[in-house]
Each structure stands twice: as C-alpha cells, then as structure tokens.
mmCIF file of C-alpha atoms in Angstrom:
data_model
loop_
_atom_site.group_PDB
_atom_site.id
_atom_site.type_symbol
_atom_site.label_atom_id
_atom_site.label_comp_id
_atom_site.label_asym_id
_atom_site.label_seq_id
_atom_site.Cartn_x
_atom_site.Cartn_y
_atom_site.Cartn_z
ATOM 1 C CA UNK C 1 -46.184 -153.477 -56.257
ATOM 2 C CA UNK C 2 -49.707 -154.330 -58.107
ATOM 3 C CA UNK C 3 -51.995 -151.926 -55.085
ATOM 4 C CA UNK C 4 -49.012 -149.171 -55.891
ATOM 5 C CA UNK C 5 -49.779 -149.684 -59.734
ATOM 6 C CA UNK C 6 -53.174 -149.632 -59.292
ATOM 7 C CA UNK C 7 -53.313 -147.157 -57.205
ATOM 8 C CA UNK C 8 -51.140 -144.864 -59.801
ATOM 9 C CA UNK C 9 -53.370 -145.548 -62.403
ATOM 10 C CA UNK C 10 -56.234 -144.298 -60.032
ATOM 11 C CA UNK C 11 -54.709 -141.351 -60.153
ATOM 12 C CA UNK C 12 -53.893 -141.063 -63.495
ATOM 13 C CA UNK C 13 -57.454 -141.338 -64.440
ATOM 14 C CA UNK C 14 -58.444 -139.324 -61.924
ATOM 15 C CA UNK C 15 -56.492 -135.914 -63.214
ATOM 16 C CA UNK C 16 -57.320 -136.544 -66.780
ATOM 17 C CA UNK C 17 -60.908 -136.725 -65.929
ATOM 18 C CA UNK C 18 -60.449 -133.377 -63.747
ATOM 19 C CA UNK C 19 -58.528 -131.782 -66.718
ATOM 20 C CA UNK C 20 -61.238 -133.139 -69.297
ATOM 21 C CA UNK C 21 -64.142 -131.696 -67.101
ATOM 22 C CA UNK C 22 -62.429 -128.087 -66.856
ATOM 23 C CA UNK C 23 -61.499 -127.902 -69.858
ATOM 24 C CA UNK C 24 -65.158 -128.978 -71.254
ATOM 25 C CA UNK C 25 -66.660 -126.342 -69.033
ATOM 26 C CA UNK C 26 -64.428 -123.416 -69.866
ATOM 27 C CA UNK C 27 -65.051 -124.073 -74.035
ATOM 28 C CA UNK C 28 -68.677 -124.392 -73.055
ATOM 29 C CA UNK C 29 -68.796 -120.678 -70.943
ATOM 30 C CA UNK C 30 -66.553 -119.534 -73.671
ATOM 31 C CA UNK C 31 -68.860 -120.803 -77.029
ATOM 32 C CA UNK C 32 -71.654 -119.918 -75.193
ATOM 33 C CA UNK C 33 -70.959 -116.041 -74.443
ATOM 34 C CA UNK C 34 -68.710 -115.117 -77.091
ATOM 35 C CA UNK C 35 -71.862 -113.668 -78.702
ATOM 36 C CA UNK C 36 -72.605 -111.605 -75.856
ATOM 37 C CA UNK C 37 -69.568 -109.430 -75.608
ATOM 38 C CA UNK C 38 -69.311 -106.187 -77.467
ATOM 39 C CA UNK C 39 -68.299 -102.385 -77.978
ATOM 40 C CA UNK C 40 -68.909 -99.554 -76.383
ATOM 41 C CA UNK C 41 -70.921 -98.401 -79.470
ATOM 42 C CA UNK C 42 -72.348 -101.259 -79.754
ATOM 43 C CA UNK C 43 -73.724 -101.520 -76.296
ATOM 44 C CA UNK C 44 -75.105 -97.963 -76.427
ATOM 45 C CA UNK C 45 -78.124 -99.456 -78.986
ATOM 46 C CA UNK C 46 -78.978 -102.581 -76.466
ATOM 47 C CA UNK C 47 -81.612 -100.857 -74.562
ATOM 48 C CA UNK C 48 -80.469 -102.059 -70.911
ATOM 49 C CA UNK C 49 -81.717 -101.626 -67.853
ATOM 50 C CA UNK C 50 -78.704 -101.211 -65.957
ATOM 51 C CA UNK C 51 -74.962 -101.339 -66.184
ATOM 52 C CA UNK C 52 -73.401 -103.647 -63.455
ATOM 53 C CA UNK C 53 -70.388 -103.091 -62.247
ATOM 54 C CA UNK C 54 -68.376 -105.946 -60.896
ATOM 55 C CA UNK C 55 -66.421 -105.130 -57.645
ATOM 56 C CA UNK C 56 -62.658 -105.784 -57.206
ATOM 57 C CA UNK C 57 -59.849 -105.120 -54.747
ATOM 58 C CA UNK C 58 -59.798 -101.682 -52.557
ATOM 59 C CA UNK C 59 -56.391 -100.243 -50.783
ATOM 60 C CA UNK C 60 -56.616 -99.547 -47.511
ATOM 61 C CA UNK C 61 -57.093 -95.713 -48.171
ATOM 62 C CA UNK C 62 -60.384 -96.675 -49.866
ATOM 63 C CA UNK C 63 -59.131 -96.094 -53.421
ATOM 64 C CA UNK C 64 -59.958 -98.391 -56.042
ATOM 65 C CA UNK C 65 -57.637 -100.758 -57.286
ATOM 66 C CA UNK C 66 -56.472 -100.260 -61.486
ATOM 67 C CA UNK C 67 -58.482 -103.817 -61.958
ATOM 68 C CA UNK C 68 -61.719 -101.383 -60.397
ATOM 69 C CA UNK C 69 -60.885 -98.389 -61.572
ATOM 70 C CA UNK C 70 -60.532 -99.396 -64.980
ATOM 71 C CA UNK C 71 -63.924 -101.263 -64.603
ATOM 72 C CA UNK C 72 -65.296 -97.544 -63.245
ATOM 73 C CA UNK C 73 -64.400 -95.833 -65.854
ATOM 74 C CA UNK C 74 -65.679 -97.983 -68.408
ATOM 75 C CA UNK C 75 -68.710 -97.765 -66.739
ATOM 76 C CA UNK C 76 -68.499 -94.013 -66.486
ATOM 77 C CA UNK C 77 -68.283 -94.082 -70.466
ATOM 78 C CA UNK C 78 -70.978 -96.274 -70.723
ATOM 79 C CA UNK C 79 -73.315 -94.024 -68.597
ATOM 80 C CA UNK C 80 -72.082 -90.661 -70.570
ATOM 81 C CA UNK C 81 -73.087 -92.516 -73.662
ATOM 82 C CA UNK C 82 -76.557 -92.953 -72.625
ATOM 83 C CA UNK C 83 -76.363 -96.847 -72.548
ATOM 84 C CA UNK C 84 -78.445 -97.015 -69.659
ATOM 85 C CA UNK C 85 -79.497 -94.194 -66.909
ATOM 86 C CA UNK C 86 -79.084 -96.416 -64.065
ATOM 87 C CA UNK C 87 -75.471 -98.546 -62.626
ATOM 88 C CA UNK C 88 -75.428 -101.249 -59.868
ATOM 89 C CA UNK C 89 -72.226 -101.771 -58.033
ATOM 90 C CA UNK C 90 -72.258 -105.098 -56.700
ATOM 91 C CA UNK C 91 -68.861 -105.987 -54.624
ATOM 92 C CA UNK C 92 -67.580 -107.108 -51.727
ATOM 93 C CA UNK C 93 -68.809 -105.188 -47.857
ATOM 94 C CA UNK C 94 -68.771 -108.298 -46.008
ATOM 95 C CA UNK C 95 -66.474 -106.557 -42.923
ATOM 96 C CA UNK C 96 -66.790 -103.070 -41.079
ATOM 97 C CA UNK C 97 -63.375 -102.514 -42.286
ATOM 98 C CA UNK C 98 -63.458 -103.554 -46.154
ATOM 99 C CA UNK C 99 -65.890 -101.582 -48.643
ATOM 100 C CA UNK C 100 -65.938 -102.276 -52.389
ATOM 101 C CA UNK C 101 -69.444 -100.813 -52.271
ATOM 102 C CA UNK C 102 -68.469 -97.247 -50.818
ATOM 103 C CA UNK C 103 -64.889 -97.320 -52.580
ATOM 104 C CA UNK C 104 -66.996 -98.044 -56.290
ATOM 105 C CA UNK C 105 -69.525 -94.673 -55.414
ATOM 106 C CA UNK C 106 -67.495 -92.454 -54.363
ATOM 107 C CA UNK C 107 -65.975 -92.966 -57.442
ATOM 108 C CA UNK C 108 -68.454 -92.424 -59.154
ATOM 109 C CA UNK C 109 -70.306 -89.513 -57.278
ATOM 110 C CA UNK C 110 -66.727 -87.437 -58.023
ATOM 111 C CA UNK C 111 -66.943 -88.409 -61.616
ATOM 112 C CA UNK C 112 -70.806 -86.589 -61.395
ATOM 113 C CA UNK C 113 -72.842 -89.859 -61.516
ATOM 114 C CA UNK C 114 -75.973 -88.904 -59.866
ATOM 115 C CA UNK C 115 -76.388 -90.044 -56.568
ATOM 116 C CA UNK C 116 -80.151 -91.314 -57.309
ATOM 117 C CA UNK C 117 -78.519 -93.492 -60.174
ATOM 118 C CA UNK C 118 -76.479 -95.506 -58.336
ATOM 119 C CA UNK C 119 -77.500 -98.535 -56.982
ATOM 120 C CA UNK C 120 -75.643 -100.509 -54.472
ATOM 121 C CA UNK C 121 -75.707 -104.285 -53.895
ATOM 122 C CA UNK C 122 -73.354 -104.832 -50.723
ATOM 123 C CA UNK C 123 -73.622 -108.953 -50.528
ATOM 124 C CA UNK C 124 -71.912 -109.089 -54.485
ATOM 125 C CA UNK C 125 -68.879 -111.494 -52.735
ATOM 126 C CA UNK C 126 -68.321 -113.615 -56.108
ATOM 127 C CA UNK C 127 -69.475 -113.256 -59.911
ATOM 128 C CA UNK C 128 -72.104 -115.607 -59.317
ATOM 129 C CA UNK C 129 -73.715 -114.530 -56.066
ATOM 130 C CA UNK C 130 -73.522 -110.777 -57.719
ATOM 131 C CA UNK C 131 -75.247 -112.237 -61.090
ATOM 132 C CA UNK C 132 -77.843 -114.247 -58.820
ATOM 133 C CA UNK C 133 -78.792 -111.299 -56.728
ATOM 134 C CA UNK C 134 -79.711 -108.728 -59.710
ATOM 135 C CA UNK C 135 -81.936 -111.060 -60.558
ATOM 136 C CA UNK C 136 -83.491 -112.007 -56.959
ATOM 137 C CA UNK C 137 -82.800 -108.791 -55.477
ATOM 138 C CA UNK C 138 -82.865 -106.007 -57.884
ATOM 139 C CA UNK C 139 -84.711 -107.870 -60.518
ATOM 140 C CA UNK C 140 -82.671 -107.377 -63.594
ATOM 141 C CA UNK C 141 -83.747 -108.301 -66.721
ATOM 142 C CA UNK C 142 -81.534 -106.652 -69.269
ATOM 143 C CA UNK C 143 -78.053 -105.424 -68.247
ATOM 144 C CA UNK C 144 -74.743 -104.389 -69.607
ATOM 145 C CA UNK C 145 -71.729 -105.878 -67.196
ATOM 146 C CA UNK C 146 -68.414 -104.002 -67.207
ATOM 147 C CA UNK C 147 -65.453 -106.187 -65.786
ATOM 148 C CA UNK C 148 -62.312 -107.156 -67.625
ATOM 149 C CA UNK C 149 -62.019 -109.001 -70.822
ATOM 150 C CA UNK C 150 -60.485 -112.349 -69.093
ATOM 151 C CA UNK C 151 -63.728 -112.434 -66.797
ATOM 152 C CA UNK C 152 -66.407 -111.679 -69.004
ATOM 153 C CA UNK C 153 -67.365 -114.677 -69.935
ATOM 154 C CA UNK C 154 -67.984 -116.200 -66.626
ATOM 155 C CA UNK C 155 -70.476 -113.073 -65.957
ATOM 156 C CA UNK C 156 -72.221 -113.581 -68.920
ATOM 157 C CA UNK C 157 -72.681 -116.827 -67.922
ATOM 158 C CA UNK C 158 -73.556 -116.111 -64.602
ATOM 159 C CA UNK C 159 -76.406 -113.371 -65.743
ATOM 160 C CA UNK C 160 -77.655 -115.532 -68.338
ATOM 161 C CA UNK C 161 -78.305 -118.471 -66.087
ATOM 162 C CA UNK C 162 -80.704 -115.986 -63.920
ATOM 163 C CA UNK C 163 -82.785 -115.391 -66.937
ATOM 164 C CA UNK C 164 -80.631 -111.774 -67.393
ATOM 165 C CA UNK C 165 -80.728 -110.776 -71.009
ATOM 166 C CA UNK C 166 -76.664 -109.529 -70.767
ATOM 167 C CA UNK C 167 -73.887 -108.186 -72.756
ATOM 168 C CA UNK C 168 -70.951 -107.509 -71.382
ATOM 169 C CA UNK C 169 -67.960 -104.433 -72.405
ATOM 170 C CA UNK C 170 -64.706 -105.269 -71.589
ATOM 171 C CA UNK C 171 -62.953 -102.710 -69.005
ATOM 172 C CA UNK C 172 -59.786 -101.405 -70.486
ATOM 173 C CA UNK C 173 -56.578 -103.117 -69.788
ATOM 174 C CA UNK C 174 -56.160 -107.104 -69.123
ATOM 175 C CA UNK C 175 -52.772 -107.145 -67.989
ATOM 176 C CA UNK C 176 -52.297 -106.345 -64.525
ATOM 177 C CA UNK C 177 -49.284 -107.866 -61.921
ATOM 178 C CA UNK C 178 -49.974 -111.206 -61.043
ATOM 179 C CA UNK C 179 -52.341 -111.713 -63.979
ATOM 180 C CA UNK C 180 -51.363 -114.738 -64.740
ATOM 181 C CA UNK C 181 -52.132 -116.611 -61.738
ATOM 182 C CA UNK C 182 -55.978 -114.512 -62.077
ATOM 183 C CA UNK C 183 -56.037 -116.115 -65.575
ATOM 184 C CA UNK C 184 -55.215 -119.729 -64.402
ATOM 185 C CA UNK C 185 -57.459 -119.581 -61.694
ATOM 186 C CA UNK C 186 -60.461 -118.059 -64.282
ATOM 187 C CA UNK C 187 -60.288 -121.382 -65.763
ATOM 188 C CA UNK C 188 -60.872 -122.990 -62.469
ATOM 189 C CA UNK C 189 -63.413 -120.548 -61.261
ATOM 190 C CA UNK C 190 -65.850 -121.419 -64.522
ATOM 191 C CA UNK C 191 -65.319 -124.870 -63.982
ATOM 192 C CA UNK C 192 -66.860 -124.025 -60.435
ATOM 193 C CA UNK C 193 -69.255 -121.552 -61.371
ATOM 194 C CA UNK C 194 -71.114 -124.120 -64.359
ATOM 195 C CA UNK C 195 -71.210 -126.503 -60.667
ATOM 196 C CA UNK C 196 -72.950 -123.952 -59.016
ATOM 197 C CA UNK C 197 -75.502 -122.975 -62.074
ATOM 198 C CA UNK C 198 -76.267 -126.673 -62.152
ATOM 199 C CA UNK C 199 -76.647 -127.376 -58.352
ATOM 200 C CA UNK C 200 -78.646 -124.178 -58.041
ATOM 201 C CA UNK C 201 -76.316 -122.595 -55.205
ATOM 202 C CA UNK C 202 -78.006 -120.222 -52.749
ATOM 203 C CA UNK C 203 -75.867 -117.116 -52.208
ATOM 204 C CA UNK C 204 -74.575 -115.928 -48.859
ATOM 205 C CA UNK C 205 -77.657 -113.466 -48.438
ATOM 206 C CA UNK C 206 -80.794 -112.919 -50.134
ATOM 207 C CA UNK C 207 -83.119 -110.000 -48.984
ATOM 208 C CA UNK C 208 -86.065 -107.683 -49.241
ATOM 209 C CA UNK C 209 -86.374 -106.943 -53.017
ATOM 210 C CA UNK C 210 -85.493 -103.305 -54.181
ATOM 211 C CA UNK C 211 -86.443 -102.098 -57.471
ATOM 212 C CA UNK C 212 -84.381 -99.892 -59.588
ATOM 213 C CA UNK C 213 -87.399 -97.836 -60.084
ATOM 214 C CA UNK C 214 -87.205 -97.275 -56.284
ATOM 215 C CA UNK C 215 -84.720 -94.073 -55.165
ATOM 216 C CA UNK C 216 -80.921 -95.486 -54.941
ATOM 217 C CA UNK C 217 -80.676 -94.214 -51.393
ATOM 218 C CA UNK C 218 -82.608 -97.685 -50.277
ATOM 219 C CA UNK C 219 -79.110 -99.429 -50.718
ATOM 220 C CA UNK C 220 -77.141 -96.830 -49.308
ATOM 221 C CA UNK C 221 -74.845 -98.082 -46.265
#
C-alpha cells in the first residue's frame, strides 16, 4: 500500500503543479496585454503598418466560417477607417484542398479591398507561427491584429514577443457553438504558446523576405 500512496501523492503534486503553471501563464498573457487591446476609434490614431488578420475555419465551398467572417469584417472596418492602407491574412494553406488564404481574399476583394493591399502569408498554421512570420517574413513592426476577443491576448503576446509594436480590436461576436471547449483550450494554448516564446520555437516554414512596400501579388498563390 505505501508505493500506491506514494505513488498517489506523485500525482497529486504533479496536477497541482500543472494547474499552478497554467494558470500563472494565462494571468501573465492576460496582465501583460490587457493594455494593448482597444476600439475601433481608438485604433484608427495608432499609426500601424498593417492590420493582420488571423485565419480560422473555411467550409468546403470556400466560404468563411462566422469565427472568419466576423474577423473580415472587422478588418474591413478597420481598413475603411483609414487605420492602416495595407492587411495581411495569415492562415492556414498547408493542403491543395484547404485555403484560409484564398477563402480570407476573396473576401475581401468582393468587399473592394484593393488587390495590391492585400498581403498573403500562406504558412500562418497557429497564432504564434503567424505572429513569428510578420516579423521574419514580412517584417512588421507596428500592427493592428483583428481576431476575437477570447484570443486576443495570446496574439498580442505572440506579436509582442517578435519585437511587433501591436494592438489588437476584438472581431465582433465571442460566442460561437462549441465555444466553450475553444475557451478551455485558450487557456491551454497560452500556457503552450509562453513555452514556445521562451524556447524560441522555429515555425514550420520560414522564407525569402517580402516587404509590404513590395506589390501584394508576390504572395499571391
């Protein structure tokens, strides 16, 4: 009976340290951005270089899902305000048959976005590897991210830790089916994504840089 005591005691200590450590690094992302996120008024004054757009889920037909459509047309209003001339869409185009990227600017293009001011970064598979190639790739240094309130702080974080001056405007709506399990697994995914800042992670591809003073068609498909 004393190993199967021990052993539950292990165990014990073992999820309490786990539950210490993600809580600790979800109020740290949180305290750390909270400063970060603001209005759509507001965001029209910060002088950005770009508004990112985050990419989310696509149906088959190649329409965006409400998550990315809402985060669209945030984006749209962000653009129509003059907050900055230029958006990067940074999702998911990993497979021939799966295209966040093309789904996100044809959006876009119908809602009279300017071809030449869309930029397109097709290797954006997670918050951080989209936050880590602005910076490498496209060489952000000021931005305004558009996702949904519940992720925001995560891509914050994940700009700021690349040296990306960032504020972020919430995408209407943060109530979606199945929300709750995205919520519970946004506290795991910070946890993860303060890991990666601190390890220095490598995302799945780098590449040539492209500057946004460049034409937009140099990240077309």
């Amino acid at each position: 009976m004393k190993p199967l005591r021990t052993l539950i005691k292990l165990l014990i200590t073992l999820v309490v340290m786990v539950i210490i450590c993600v809580a600790g690094t979800n109020l740290y992302v949180l305290h750390r951005t909270k400063g970060q996120i603001v209005s759509l008024s507001e965001a029209k004054d910060k002088g950005a270089q770009v508004i990112v757009v985050l990419g989310a889920a696509t149906y088959p037909d190649g329409s965006p899902s409400p998550i990315l459509a809402h985060r669209l047309q945030t984006a749209l209003n962000l653009y129509q305000e003059g907050a900055a001339k230029k958006i990067l869409i940074s999702g998911d185009h990993g497979q021939v048959h799966y295209d966040e990227i093309k789904s996100m600017r044809n959006w876009l293009r119908q809602h009279q976005v300017k071809a030449e001011d869309i930029y397109a970064d097709h290797a954006g598979f997670s918050t951080y590897e989209s936050a880590y190639r602005a910076d490498a790739i496209f060489s952000v240094r000021t931005a305004i991210v558009v996702t949904q309130p519940y992720h925001l702080p995560r891509a914050l974080y994940d700009f700021e830790s690349r040296g990306i001056e960032a504020w972020g405007v919430g995408a209407a709506g943060n109530s979606y089916p199945g929300q709750t399990g995205r919520s519970i697994r946004e506290w795991v995914a910070r946890t993860k994504d303060v890991v990666w800042v601190t390890t220095k992670q490598k995302p799945t591809y780098l590449g040539p840089k492209i500057s946004l003073e460049e034409s937009a068609s140099a990240t077309n498909d």
